[in-house]
Short mmCIF file of C-alpha atoms in Angstrom, two decimals:
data_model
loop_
_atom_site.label_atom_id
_atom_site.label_comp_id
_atom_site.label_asym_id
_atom_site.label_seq_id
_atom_site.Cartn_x
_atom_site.Cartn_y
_atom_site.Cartn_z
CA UNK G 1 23.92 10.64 -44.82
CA UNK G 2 24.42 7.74 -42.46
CA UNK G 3 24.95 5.58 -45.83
CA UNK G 4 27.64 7.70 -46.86
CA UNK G 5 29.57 7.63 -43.19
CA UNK G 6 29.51 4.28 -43.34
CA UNK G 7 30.99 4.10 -46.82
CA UNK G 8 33.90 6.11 -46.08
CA UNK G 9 37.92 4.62 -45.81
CA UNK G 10 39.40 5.15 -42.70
CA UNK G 11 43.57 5.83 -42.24
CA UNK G 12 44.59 4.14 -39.02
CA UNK G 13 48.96 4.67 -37.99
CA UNK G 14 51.41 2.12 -36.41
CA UNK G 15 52.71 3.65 -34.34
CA UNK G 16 50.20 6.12 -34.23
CA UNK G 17 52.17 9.03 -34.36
CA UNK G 18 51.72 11.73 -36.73
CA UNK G 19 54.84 13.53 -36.37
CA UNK G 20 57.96 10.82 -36.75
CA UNK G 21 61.79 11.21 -37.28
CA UNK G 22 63.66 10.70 -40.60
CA UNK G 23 64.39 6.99 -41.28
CA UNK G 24 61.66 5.54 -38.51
CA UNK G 25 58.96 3.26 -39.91
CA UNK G 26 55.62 4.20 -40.45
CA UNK G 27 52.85 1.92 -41.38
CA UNK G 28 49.52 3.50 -42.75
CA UNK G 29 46.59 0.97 -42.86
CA UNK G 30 43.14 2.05 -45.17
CA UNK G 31 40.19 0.58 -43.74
CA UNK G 32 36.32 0.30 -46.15
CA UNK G 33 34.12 -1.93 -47.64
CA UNK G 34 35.34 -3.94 -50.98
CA UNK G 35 33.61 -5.08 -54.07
CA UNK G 36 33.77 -9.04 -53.77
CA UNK G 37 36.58 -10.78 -55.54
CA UNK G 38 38.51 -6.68 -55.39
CA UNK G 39 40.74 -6.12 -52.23
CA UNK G 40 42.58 -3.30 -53.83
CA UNK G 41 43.13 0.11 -52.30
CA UNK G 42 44.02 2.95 -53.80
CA UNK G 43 46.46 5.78 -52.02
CA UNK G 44 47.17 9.23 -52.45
CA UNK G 45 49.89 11.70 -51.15
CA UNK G 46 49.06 15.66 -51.59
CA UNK G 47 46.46 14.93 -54.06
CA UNK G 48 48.22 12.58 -56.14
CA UNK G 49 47.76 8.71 -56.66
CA UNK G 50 51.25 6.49 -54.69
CA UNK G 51 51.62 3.35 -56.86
CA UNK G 52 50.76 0.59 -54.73
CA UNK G 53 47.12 -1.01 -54.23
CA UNK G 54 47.48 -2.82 -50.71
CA UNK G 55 45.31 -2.01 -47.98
CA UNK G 56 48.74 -1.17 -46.15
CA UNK G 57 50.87 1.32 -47.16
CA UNK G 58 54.29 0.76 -45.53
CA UNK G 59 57.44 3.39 -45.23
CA UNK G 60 60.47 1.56 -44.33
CA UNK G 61 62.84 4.63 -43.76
CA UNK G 62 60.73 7.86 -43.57
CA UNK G 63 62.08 10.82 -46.17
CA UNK G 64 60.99 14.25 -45.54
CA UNK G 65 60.00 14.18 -49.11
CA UNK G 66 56.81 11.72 -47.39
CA UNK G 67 55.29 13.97 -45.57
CA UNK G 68 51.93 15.16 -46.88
CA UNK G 69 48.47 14.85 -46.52
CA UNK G 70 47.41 10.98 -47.28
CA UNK G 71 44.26 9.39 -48.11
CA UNK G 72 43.20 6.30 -49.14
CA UNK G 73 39.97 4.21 -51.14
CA UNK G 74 38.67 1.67 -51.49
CA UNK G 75 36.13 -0.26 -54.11
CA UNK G 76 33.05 0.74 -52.07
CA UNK G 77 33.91 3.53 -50.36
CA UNK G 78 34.47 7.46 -50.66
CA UNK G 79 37.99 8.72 -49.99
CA UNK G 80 38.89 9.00 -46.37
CA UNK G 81 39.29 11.78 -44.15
CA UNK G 82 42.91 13.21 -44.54
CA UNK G 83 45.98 12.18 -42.14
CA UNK G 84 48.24 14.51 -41.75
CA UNK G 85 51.84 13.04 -41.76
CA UNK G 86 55.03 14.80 -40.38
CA UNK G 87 58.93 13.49 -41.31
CA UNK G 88 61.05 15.56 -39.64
CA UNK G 89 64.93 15.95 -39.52
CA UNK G 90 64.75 19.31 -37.67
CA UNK G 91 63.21 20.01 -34.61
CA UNK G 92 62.96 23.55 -32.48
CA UNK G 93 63.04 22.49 -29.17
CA UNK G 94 62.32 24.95 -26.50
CA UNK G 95 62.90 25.02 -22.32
CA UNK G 96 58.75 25.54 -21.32
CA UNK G 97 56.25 26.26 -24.15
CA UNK G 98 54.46 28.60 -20.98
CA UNK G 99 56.69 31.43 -19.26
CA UNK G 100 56.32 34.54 -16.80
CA UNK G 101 57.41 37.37 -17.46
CA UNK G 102 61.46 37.77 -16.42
CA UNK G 103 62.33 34.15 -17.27
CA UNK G 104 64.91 33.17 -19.71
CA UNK G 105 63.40 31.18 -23.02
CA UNK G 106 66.06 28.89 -24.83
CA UNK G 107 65.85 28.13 -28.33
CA UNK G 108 67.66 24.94 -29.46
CA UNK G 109 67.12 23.71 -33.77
CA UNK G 110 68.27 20.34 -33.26
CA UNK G 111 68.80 17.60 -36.01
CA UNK G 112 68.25 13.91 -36.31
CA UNK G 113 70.63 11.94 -34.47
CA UNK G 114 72.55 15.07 -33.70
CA UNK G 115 73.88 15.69 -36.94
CA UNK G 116 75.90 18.99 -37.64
CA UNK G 117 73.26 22.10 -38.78
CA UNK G 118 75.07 25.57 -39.63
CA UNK G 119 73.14 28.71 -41.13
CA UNK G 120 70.61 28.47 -38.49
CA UNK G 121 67.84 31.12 -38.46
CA UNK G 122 65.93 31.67 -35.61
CA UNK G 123 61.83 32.65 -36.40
CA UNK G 124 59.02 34.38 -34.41
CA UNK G 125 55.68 34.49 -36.09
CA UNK G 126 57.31 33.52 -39.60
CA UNK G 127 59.81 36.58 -39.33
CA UNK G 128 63.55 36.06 -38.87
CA UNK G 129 65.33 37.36 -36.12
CA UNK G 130 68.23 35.43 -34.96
CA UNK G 131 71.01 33.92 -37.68
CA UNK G 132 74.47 32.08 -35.95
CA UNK G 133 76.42 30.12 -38.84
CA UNK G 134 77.25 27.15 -36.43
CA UNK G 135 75.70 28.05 -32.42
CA UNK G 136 72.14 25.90 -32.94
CA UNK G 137 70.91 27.43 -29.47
CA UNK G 138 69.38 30.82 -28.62
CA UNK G 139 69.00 32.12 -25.33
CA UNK G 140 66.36 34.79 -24.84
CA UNK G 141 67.36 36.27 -21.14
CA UNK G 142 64.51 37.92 -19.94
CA UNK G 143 61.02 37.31 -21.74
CA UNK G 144 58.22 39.41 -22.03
CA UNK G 145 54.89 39.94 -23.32
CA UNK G 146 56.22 40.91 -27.17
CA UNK G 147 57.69 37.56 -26.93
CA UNK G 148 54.58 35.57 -27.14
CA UNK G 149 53.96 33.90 -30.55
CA UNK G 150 54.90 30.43 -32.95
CA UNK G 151 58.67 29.98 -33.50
CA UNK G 152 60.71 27.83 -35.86
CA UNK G 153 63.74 27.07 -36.88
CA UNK G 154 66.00 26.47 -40.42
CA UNK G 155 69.18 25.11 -41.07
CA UNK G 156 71.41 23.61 -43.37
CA UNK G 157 72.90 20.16 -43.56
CA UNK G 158 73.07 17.80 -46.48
CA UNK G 159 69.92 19.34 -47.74
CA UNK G 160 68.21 22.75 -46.36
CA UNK G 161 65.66 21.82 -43.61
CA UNK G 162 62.92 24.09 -41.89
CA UNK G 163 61.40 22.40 -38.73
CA UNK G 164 57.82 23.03 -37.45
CA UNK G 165 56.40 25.87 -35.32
CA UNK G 166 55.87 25.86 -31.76
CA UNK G 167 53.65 28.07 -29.68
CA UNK G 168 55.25 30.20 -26.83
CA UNK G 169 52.77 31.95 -24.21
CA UNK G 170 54.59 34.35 -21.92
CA UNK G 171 52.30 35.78 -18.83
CA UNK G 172 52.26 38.98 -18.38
CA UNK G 173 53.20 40.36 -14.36
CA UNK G 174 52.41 43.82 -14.79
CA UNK G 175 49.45 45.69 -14.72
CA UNK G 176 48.14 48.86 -16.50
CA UNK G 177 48.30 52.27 -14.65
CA UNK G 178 45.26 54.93 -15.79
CA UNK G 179 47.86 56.80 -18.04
CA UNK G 180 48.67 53.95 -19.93
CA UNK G 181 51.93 53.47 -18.76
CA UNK G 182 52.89 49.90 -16.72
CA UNK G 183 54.07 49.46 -13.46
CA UNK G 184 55.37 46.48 -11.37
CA UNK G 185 53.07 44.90 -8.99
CA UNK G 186 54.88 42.21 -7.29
CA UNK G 187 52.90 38.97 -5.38
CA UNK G 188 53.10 40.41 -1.57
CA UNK G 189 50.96 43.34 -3.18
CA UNK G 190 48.14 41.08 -4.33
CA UNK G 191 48.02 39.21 -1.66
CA UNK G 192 47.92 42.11 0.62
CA UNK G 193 45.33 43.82 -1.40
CA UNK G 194 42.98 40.56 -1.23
CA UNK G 195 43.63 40.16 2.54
CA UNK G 196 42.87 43.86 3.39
CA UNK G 197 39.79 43.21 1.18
CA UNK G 198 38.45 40.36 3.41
CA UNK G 199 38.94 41.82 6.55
CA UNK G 200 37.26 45.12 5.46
CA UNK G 201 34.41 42.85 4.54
CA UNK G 202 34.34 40.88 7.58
CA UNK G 203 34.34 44.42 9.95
CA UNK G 204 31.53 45.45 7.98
CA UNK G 205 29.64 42.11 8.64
CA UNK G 206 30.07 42.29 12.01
CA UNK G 207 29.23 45.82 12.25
CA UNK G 208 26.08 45.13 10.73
CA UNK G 209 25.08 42.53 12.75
CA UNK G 210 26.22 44.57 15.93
CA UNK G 211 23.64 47.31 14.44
CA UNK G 212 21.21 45.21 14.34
CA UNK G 213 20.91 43.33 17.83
CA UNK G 214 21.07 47.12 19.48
CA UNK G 215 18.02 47.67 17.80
CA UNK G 216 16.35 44.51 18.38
CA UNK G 217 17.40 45.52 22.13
CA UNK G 218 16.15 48.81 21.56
CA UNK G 219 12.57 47.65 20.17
CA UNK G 220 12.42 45.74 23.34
CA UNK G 221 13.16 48.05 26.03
CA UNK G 222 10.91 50.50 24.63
CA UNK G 223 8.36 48.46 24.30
CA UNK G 224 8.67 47.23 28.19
CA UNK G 225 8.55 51.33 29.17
CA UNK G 226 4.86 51.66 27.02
CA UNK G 227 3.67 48.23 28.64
CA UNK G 228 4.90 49.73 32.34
CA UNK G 229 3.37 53.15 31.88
CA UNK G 230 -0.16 51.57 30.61
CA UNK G 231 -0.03 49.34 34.03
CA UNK G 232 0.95 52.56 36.22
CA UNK G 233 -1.66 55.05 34.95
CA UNK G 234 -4.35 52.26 35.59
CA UNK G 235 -2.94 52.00 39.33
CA UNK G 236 -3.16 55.55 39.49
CA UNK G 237 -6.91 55.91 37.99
CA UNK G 238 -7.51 53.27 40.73
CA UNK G 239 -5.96 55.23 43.97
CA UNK G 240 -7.91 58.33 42.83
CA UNK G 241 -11.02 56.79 43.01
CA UNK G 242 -10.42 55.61 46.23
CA UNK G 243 -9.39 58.96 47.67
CA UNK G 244 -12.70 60.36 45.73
CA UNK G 245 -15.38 57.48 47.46
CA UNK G 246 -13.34 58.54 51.00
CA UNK G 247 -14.14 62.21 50.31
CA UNK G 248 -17.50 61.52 50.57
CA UNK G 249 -18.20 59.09 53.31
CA UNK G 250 -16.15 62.37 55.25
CA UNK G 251 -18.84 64.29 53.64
CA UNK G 252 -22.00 62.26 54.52
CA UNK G 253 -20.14 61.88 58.34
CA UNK G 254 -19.88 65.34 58.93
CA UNK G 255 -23.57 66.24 58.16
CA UNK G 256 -24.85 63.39 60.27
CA UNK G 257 -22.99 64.91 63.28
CA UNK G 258 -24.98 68.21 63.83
CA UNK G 259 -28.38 66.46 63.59
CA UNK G 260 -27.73 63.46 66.02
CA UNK G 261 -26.91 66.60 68.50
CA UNK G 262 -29.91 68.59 67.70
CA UNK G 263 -31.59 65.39 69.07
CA UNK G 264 -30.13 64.83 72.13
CA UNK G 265 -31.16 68.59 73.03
CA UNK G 266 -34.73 68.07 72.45
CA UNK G 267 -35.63 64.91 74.25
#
C-alpha cells in the first residue's frame, strides 16, 4: 500500500484557487515519478483524455466549458486524486451566510465584471421561488427558521448561466411551548431566568451551611450539659457521704455521754 501512495500523480494550482472567474488564468501542475528518457503526462477533464502531454496544463482565459473534475498521469504512476475546478461567470452573493431570526437576507446573482443578467431565478434547496426579468437582487425582510437551506441563482446573458449554491443557517429565537405552539422569549427573559437560578442556588448553599454549624453548635452544648451533670452528681455522692460519716460520730458522742456520768456518780 505504501508503494502505491507513493506512485500516485499529484494536481497542485497556481493560484491555488479552486473556484476562479471567467477569463482568469489557471495553471494546473501534475506531479509523479517518470520512466527515464519519458517526461510526458497525460491529462484528463470529466473522464476524458485533454490533448496535451506537459507536466503543466495551462488555461490562459478560463471558459465555463473548463470546469470539471481533472486528473493527471504520469509514466510511473496511478492517476491522481481528482481536483475539482470551478469557472464561474455567475455568482449568488448573499449579506451573512449565518442569520437570527427577524433579520433581513439579501440575495444578489451577480455576473463577471458586472455584465447585464435578465431572467433571473432565485433558488432554495434546488426549487425556484423568486423570477424578476431584469432586478438581480432579492431582499428577504424578515428571515426565519423555513428559510434555512443552499440557494442559487440563474440568469441569462450571452449564454444561460447557473451559479453555485450557498448555505444559509438562520437561528432560531423562539422556543417550544408544551402544546406545540411557539412563543417569543426575548434576551432579558433568559438572562433573568439564569440569574434567578443562581441566586436560588446560592440561598440554598448558604442555608445549608447555616444548618449545619447550628448543629455542630448543638452537638457541643449538649455535650458540655452531660459532661457538667456527670461532675455534679459525683459532688453530690461526695457531700452525702460526708453528712452520713457526721451522723455517726453524733451517734458514737451521744452514747459516750451517759456512761462518763454514770462514773462520776460512783467514785
Amino acid at each position: 500500500m505504501r508503494a502505491e501512495m507513493a506512485r500516485i500523480a499529484v494536481i497542485t494550482l497556481q493560484p491555488p484557487w479552486v473556484s476562479v472567474f471567467q477569463d482568469e488564468q489557471v495553471t494546473l501542475l501534475c506531479e509523479g515519478p517518470q520512466r527515464p528518457g519519458d517526461n510526458s503526462t497525460r491529462w484528463f477533464l470529466n473522464g476524458t483524455a485533454i490533448q496535451t502531454s506537459t507536466s503543466k496544463y495551462s488555461i490562459t482565459a478560463a471558459r465555463v466549458s473548463e470546469s470539471g473534475e481533472y486528473r493527471c498521469q504520469t509514466g510511473l504512476s496511478v492517476p491522481s486524486d481528482p481536483v475539482q475546478l470551478e469557472i464561474h461567470w455567475l455568482l449568488l452573493q448573499i449579506s451573512s451566510r449565518v442569520f437570527t431570526e427577524g433579520e433581513p437576507l439579501t440575495l444578489r446573482c451577480h455576473a463577471w465584471k458586472n455584465k447585464l443578467v435578465y431572467n433571473v431565478l432565485f433558488y432554495q434547496n434546488g426549487k425556484a421561488f423568486q423570477f424578476s426579468p431584469r432586478n438581480s437582487e432579492f431582499t428577504i425582510q424578515k428571515t426565519n427558521t423555513s428559510h434555512n437551506g443552499v440557494y442559487h441563482c440563474s440568469g441569462m446573458g450571452r449564454h444561460h448561466y447557473t451559479s453555485e449554491g450557498v448555505t444559509v443557517t438562520v437561528k432560531g429565537t423562539y422556543l417550544f411551548s408544551v402544546s406545540g405552539l411557539q412563543s417569543p422569549t426575548p434576551v432579558w427573559f433568559n438572562i433573568l431566568f439564569y440569574l434567578s437560578v443562581g441566586i436560588i442556588f446560592l440561598v440554598n448553599t448558604v442555608l445549608c451551611v447555616t444548618i449545619h454549624k447550628e448543629l455542630q453548635r448543638k452537638k457541643k452544648w449538649n455535650l458540655e450539659v452531660s459532661l457538667a451533670s456527670d461532675s455534679g452528681k459525683k459532688v453530690t455522692s461526695h457531700l452525702q457521704k460526708d453528712r452520713y460519716l457526721e451522723e455517726e460520730v453524733n451517734c458514737l458522742e451521744q452514747q459516750e455521754q451517759p456512761q462518763e456520768k454514770a462514773q462520776q456518780k460512783n467514785p
